[in-house]
Short mmCIF file of C-alpha atoms and ligand atoms in Angstrom, two decimals:
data_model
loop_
_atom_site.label_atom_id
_atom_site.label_comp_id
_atom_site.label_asym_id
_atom_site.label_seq_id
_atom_site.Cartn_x
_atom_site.Cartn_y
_atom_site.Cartn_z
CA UNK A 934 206.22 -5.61 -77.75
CA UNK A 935 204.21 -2.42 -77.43
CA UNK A 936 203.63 0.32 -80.58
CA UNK A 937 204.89 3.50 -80.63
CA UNK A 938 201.13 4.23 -80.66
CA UNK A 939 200.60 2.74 -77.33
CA UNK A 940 203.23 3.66 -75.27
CA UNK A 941 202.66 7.57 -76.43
CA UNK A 942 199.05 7.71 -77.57
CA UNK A 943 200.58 8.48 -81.12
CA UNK A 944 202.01 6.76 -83.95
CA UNK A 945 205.26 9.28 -84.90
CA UNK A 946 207.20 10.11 -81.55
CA UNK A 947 208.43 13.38 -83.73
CA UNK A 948 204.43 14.47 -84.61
CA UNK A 949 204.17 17.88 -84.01
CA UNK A 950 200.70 18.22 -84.44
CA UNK A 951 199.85 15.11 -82.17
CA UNK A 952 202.32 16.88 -79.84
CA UNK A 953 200.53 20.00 -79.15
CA UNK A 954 197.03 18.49 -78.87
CA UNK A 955 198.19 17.57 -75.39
CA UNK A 956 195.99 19.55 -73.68
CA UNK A 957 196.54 20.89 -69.72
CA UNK A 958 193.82 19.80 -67.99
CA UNK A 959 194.94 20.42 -64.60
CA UNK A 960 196.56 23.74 -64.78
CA UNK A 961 194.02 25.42 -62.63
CA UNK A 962 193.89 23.08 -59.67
CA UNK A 963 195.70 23.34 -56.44
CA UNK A 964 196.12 20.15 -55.19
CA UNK A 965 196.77 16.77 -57.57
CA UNK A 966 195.90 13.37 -56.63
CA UNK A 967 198.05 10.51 -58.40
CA UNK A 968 197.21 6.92 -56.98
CA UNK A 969 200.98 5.29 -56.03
CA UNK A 970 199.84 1.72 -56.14
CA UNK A 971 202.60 0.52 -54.23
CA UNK A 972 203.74 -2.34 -51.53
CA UNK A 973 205.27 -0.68 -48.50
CA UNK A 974 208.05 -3.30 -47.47
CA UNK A 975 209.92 -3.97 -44.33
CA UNK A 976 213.58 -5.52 -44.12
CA UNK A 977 214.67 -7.09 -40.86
CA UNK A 978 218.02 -7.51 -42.83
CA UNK A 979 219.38 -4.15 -41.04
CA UNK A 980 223.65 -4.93 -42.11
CA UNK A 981 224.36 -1.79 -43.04
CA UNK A 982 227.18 -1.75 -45.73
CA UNK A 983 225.75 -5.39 -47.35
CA UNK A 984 225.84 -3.15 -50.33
CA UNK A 985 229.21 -1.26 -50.38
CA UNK A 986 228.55 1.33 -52.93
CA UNK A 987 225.45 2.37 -51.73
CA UNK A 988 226.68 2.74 -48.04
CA UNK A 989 229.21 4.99 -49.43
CA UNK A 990 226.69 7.03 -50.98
CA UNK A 991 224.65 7.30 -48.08
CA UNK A 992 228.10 8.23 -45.96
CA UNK A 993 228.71 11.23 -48.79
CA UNK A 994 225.36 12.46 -48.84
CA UNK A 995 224.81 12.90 -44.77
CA UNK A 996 228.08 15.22 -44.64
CA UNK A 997 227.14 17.15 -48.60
CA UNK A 998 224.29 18.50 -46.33
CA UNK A 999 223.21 22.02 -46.92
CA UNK A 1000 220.86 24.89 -45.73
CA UNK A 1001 219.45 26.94 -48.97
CA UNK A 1002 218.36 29.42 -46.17
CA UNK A 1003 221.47 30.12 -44.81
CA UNK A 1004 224.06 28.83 -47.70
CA UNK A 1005 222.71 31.23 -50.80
CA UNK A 1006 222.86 34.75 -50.85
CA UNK A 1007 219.84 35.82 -51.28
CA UNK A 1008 220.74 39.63 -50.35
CA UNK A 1009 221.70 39.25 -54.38
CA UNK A 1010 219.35 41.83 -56.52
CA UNK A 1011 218.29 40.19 -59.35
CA UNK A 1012 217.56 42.78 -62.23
CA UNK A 1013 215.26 40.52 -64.61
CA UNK A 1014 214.66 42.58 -67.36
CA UNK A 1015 218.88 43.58 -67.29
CA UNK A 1016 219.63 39.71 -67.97
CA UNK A 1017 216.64 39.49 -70.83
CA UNK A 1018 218.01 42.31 -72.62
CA UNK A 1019 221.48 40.37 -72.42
CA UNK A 1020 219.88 37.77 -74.17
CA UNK A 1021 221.34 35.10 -72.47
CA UNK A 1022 217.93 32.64 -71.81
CA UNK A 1023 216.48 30.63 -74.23
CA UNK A 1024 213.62 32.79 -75.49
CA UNK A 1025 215.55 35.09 -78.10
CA UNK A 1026 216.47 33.52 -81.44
CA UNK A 1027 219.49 33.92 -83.49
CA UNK A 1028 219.94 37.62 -84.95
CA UNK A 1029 219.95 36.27 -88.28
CA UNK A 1030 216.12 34.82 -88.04
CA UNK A 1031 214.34 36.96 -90.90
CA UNK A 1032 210.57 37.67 -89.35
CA UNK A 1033 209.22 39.13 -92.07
CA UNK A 1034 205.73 37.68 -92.59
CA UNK A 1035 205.87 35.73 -89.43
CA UNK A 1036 203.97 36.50 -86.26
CA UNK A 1037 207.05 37.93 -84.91
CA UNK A 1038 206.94 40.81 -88.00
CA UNK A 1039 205.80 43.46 -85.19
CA UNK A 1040 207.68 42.87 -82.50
CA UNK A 1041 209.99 45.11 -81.23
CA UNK A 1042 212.71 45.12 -78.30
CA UNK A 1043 210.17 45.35 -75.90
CA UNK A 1044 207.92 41.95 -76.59
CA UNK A 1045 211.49 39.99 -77.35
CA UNK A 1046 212.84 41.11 -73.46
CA UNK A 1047 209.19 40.38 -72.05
CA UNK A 1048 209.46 36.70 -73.45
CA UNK A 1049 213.01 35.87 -72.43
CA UNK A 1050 211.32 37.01 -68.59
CA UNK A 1051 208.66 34.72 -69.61
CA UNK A 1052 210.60 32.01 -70.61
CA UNK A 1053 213.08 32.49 -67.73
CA UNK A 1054 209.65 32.22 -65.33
CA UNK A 1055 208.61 28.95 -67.06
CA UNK A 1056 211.67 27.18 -67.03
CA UNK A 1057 212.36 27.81 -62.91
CA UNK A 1058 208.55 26.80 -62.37
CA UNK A 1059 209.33 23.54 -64.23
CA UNK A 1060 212.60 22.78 -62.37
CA UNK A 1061 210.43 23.58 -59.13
CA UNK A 1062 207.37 20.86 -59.78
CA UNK A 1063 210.17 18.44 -61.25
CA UNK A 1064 211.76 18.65 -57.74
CA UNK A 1065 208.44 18.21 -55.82
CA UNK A 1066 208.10 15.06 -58.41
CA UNK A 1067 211.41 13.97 -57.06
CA UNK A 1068 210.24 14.46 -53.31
CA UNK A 1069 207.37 11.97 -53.93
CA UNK A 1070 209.35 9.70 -55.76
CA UNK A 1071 212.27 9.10 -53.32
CA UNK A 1072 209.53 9.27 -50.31
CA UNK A 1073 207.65 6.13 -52.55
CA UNK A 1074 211.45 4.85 -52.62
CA UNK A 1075 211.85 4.67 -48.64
CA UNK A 1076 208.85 2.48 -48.92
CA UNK A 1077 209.49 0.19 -51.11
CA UNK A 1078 212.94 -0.43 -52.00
CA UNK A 1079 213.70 -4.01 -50.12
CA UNK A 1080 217.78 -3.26 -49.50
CA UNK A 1081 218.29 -1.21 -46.14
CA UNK A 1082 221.10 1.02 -47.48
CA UNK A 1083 218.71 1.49 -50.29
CA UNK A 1084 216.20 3.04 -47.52
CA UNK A 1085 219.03 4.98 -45.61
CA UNK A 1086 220.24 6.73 -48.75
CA UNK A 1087 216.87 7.48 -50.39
CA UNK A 1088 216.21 9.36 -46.92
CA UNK A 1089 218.84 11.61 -47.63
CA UNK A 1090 217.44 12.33 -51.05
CA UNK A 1091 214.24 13.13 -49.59
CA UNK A 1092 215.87 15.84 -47.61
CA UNK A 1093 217.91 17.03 -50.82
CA UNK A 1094 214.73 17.43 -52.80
CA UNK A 1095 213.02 19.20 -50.15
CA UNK A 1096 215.64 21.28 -50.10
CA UNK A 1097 215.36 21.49 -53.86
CA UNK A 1098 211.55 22.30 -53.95
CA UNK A 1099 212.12 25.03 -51.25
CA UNK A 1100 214.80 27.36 -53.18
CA UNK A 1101 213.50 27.00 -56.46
CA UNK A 1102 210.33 28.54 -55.29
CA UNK A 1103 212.15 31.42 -53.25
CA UNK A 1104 213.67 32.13 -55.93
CA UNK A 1105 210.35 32.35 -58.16
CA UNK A 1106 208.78 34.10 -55.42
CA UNK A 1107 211.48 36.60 -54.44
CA UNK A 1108 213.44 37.19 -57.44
CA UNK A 1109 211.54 36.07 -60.72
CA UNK A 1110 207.99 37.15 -61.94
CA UNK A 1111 205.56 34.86 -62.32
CA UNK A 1112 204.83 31.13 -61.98
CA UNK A 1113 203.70 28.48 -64.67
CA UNK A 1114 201.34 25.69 -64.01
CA UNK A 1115 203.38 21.79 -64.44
CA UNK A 1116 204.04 21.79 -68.24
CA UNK A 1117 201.37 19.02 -69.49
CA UNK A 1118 204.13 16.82 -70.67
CA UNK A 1119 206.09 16.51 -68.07
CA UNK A 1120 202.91 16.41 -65.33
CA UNK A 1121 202.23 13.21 -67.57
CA UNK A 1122 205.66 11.48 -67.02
CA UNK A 1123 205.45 12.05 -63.31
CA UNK A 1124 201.96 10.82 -63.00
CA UNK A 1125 202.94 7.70 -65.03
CA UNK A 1126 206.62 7.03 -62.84
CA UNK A 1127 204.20 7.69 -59.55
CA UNK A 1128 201.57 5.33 -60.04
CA UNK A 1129 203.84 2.29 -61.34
CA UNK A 1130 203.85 -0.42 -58.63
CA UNK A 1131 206.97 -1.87 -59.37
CA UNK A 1132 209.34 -0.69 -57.22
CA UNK A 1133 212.31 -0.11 -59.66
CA UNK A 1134 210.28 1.76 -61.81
CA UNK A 1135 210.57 4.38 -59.36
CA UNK A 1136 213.99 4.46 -59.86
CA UNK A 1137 214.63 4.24 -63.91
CA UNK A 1138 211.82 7.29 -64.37
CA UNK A 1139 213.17 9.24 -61.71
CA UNK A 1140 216.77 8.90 -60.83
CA UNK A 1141 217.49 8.02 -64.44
CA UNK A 1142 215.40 9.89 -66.72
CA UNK A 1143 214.43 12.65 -64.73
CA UNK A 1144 217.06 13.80 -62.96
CA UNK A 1145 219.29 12.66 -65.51
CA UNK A 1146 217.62 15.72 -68.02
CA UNK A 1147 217.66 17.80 -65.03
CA UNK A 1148 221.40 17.37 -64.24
CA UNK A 1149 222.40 18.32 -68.24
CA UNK A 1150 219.73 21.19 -68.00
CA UNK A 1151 221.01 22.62 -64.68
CA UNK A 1152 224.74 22.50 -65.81
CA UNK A 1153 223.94 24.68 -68.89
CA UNK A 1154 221.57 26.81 -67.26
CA UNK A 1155 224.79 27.12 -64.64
CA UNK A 1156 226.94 27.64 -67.38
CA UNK A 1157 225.13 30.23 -69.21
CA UNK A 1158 223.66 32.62 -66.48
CA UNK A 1159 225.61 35.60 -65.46
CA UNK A 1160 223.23 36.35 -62.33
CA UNK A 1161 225.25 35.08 -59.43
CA UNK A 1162 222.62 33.64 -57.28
CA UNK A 1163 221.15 31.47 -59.49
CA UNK A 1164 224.41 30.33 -60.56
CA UNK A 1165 225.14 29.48 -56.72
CA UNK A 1166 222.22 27.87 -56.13
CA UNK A 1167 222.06 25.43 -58.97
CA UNK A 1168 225.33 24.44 -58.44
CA UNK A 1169 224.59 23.49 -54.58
CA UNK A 1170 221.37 21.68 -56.28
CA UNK A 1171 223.70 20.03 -59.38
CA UNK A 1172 226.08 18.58 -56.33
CA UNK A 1173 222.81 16.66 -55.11
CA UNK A 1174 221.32 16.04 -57.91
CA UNK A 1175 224.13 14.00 -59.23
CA UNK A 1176 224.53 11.55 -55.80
CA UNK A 1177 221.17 11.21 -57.20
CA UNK A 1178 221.47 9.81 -60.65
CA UNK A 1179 224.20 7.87 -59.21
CA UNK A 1180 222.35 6.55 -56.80
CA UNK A 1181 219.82 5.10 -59.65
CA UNK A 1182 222.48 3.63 -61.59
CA UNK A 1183 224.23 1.60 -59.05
CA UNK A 1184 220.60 0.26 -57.61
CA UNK A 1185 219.19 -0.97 -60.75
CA UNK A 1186 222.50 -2.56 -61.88
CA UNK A 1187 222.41 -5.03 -59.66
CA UNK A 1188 219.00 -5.83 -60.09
CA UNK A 1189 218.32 -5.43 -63.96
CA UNK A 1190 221.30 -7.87 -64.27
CA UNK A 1191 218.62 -10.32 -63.07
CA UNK A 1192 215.61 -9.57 -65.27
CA UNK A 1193 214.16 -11.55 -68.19
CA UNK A 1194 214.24 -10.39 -71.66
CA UNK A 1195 210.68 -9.47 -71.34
CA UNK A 1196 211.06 -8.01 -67.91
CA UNK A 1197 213.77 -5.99 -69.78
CA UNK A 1198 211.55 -4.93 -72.27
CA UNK A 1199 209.17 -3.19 -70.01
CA UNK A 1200 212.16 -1.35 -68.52
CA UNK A 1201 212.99 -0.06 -72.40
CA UNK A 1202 209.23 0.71 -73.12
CA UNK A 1203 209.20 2.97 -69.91
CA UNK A 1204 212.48 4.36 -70.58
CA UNK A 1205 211.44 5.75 -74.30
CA UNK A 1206 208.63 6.93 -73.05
CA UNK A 1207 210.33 9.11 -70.44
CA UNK A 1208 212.78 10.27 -72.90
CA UNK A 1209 209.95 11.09 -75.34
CA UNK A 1210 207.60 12.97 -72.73
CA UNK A 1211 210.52 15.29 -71.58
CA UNK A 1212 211.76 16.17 -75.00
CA UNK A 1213 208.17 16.82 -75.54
CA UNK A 1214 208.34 19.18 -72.59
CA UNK A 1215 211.35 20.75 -74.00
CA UNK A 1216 210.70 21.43 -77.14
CA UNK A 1217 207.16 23.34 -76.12
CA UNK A 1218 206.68 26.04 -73.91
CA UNK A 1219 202.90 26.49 -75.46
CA UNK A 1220 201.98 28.22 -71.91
CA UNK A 1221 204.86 31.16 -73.13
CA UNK A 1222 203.86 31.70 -76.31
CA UNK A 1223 199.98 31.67 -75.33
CA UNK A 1224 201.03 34.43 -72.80
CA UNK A 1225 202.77 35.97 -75.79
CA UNK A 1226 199.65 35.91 -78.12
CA UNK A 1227 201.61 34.06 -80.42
CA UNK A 1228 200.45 30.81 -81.93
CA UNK A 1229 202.26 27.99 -80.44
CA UNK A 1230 202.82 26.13 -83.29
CA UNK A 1231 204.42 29.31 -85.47
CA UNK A 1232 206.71 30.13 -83.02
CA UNK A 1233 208.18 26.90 -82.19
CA UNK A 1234 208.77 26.13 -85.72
CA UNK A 1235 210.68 29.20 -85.88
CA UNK A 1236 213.03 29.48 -83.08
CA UNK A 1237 212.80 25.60 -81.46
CA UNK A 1238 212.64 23.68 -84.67
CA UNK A 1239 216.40 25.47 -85.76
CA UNK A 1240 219.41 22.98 -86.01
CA UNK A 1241 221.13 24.96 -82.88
CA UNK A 1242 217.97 24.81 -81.06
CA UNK A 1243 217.18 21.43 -81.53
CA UNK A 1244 221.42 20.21 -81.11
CA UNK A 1245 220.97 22.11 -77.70
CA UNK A 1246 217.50 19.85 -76.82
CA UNK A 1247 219.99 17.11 -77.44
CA UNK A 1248 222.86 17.69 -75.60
CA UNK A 1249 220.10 17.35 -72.52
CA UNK A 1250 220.26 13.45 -73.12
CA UNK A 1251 223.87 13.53 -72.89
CA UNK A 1252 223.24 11.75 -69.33
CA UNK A 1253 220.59 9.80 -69.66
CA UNK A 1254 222.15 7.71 -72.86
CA UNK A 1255 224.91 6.14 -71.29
CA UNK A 1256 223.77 5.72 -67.82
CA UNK A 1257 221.22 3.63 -69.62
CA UNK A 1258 223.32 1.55 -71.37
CA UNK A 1259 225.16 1.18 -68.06
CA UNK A 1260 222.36 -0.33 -66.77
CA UNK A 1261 221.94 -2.48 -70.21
CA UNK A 1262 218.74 -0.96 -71.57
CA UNK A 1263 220.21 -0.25 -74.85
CA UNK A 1264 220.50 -3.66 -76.33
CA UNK A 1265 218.42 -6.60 -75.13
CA UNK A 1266 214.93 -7.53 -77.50
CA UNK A 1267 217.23 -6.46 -80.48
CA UNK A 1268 218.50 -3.46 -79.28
CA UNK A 1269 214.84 -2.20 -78.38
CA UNK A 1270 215.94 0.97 -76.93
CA UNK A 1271 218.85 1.93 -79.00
CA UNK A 1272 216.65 2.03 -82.22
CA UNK A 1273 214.54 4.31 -80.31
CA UNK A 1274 217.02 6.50 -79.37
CA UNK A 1275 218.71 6.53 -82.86
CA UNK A 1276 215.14 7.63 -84.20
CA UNK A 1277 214.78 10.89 -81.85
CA UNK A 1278 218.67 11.40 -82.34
CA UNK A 1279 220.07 10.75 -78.89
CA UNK A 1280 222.00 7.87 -79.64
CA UNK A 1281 225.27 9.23 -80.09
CA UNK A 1282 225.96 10.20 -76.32
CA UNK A 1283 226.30 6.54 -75.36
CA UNK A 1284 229.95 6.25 -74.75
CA UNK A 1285 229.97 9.23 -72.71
CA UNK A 1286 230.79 8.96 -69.58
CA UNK A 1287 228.06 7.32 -67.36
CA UNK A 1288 227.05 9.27 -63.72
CA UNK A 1289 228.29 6.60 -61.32
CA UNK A 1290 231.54 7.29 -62.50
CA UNK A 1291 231.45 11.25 -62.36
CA UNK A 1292 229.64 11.45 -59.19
CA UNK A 1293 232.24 12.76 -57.15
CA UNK A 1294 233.29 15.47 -59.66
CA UNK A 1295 229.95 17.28 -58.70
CA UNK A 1296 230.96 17.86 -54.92
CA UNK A 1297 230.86 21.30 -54.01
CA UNK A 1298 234.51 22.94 -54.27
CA UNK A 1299 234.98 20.69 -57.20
CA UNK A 1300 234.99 22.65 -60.74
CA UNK A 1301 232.75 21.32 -63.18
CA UNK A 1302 233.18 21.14 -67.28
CA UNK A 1303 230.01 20.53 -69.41
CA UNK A 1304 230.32 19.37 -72.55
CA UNK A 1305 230.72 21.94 -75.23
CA UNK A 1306 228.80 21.80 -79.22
CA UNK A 1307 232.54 21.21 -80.45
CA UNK A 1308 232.31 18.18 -77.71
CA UNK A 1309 228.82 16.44 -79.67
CA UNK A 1310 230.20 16.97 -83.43
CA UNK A 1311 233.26 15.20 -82.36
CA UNK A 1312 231.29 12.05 -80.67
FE1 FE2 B 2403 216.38 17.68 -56.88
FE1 FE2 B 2404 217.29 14.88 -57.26
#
C-alpha cells in the first residue's frame, strides 16, 4: 500500500504550500514528448455486438456526429469585457469580501473585469489541452483495448475529441483573448494516465477521472454563461463527452470485476491521485494571478479558500464519485478509496446517479438539469 507521500510527492493531499511549489517547467515549449509505453494489440475476434452495451454505444455515437464548423454559430459577437463586468465567471469574489489590507486594497473596477477576462482565458485554454489529452488517450485506446467493439467505439471518440480540441481553440482564437500554457497540475495527470502501460489505466484516468471533472465543469460553465455561443458549443461537446464517461464505466466493469485485491488497489492509488491532481488544478490558477501581479498564495486564500468557493470545487466530483463506486473502487483493501475521498470531502456524491445510467439524457434536443447547492446540502 503506497503513502500519501508517494503517490503525490507530499505527505498532506490538502498542503497548500507543497501545492504551489509545483513548478511549470514546460510552459514555454511547443511540442511535449510523453513516452506511452504501451502493447499495440490485434483481435481476430471481429463479432461485432459480443459486447451488447458497447455496440450500442458505438451505434449512438456514429449518428450523434457533428461539424463544430458548420453546427455553431460563430457569426455570434462575443463582447468579453460586457460578460466580466456581469460578473458571471469565476474570477470575482463575493461583494461582501472586505480587502482592506489585502493585495486586492487598490484595485478598482478595472483590474476586477481584467481578471474575470483572465480567468475566462485560462479556464477555455485548460478545457482545450484537456481535450487534446483526451485525443491521445482514446487514440492509445484503439491500440490497445483487446475487445473489438471496444476499438470501434473508441474510434468514434477520437473523432469527438478532435472535434473537441478544434472549437475550443476557435473559440480562444476568435472570440477570447489570450491563451494559457497546460496548468502544471493537470499537464502532470495526463503525462502520468499517458505513459501507464496497462491498458485500462487508460480508461479509469481518462474516461473516468478526466472527463468525468470535465462533464460537471462544462454543465456549470453551460449553466452559468449568458454568451450564447459558448453555451451552444459546450452543450454539443457535454452530449459527447458523456457517451464518453459512459463508455469508461461500462468497459472497466466488466473487467475490474476480475481483478485481485491488489490489482484493485493500484486502480484506487491511481484514482486518488487523479482526483487529487485535478482539484489541485482547480483550486490554482497561479498563471492568473501572476499575470495579475498578485501573489498566488494571497489571492487564493481569499477568494478560492471561501466555503462557496471551495462547495463549488466539490460539486465537480459529483461524477466521478459514483461512477467509481460503480466500478467498485470505493471499497475493496478496506475501503482504500472511500477514506480518501472522505478526507478531500468528495465522498458524499456517491449515491448519485452514476453516468452509464444518464448517458442518454445528454443527447442533443434533450434538456439537461445540473445539480443545484440546495441539491449537495440535501445528500
Ligand atoms: Fe472531449
Ligand atoms: Fe471526451
Amino acid at each position: 500500500m503506497s503513502t500519501t507521500e508517494e503517490i503525490l510527492g507530499r505527505s498532506d493531499a490538502n498542503d497548500l504550500d507543497a501545492i504551489l511549489a509545483v513548478e511549470n517547467i514546460h510552459k514555454d515549449e511547443v511540442i511535449h514528448v510523453v513516452t506511452d509505453n504501451a502493447k499495440s494489440i490485434f483481435t481476430w475476434d471481429y463479432e461485432k455486438g459480443a459486447r451488447p452495451a458497447l455496440n450500442k454505444l458505438y451505434e449512438k455515437a456514429k449518428n450523434a456526429q457533428w461539424n463544430g464548423e458548420t453546427d455553431l454559430d460563430w457569426s455570434i459577437d462575443v463582447d468579453q469585457e460586457k460578460l466580466a463586468m456581469m460578473g458571471i465567471s469565476q474570477g470575482t469574489p463575493d461583494e461582501t469580501l472586505d480587502v482592506t489590507g489585502t493585495c486586492f486594497e487598490t484595485w478598482t473596477d478595472k483590474e476586477w473585469v481584467a481578471l474575470d477576462i483572465q480567468m475566462q482565458n485560462f479556464a477555455l485554454s485548460q478545457f482545450m489541452h484537456g481535450e487534446q489529452g483526451a485525443l491521445i488517450c482514446t487514440a492509445k485506446i484503439v491500440e490497445t483495448v483487446p475487445w473489438i467493439d471496444a476499438k470501434y467505439y473508441a474510434s468514434t471518440q477520437v473523432m469527438d475529441e478532435a472535434r473537441h480540441v478544434e472549437v475550443f481553440a476557435k473559440y480562444l482564437d476568435t472570440k477570447l483573448s489570450g491563451h494559457y500554457p497546460m496548468n502544471a497540475h493537470l499537464g502532470m495527470l495526463l503525462d502520468d494516465i499517458i505513459e501507464d502501460s496497462r491498458w485500462d489505466m487508460t480508461y479509469l484516468g481518462m474516461q473516468i477521472m478526466v472527463e468525468g471533472l470535465a462533464l460537471a465543469a462544462f454543465g456549470f460553465m453551460h449553466m452559468l454563461t449568458p454568451e450564447p455561443l459558448l453555451k451552444q458549443l459546450l452543450r454539443y461537446v457535454m452530449s459527447d463527452e458523456a457517451r464518453h464517461v459512459a463508455f469508461g464505466v461500462l468497459s472497466l466493469k466488466e473487467y475490474y470485476a476480475e481483478l485481485s485485491d491488489l490489482e484493485m488497489l493500484e486502480r484506487q492509488e491511481f484514482a486518488f491521485e487523479a482526483a487529487v491532481r485535478m482539484r489541485d488544478r482547480m483550486l490554482l490558477q497561479t498563471e492568473v494571478w501572476e499575470r495579475m501581479g498578485v501573489p498566488a498564495r494571497e489571492a487564493i486564500e481569499l477568494t478560492r479558500l471561501t466555503p462557496e468557493s471551495m462547495m463549488f470545487n466539490t460539486l465537480l466530483f459529483s461524477k466521478i464519485v459514483p461512477n467509481c463506486k460503480k466500478l467498485g473502487l470505493l471499497d475493496p483493501n478496506d475501503g482504500w478509496l472511500r477514506k480518501r475521498f472522505q478526507e478531500i470531502g468528495v465522498i458524499q456524491f456517491e449515491d448519485w446517479v452514476d453516468t452509464g445510467e444518464e448517458v442518454d439524457q445528454f443527447a442533443l434536443g434533450q434538456d439537461i438539469g445540473m445539480p443545484s447547492a440546495e441539491g449537495i446540502a440535501a445528500s
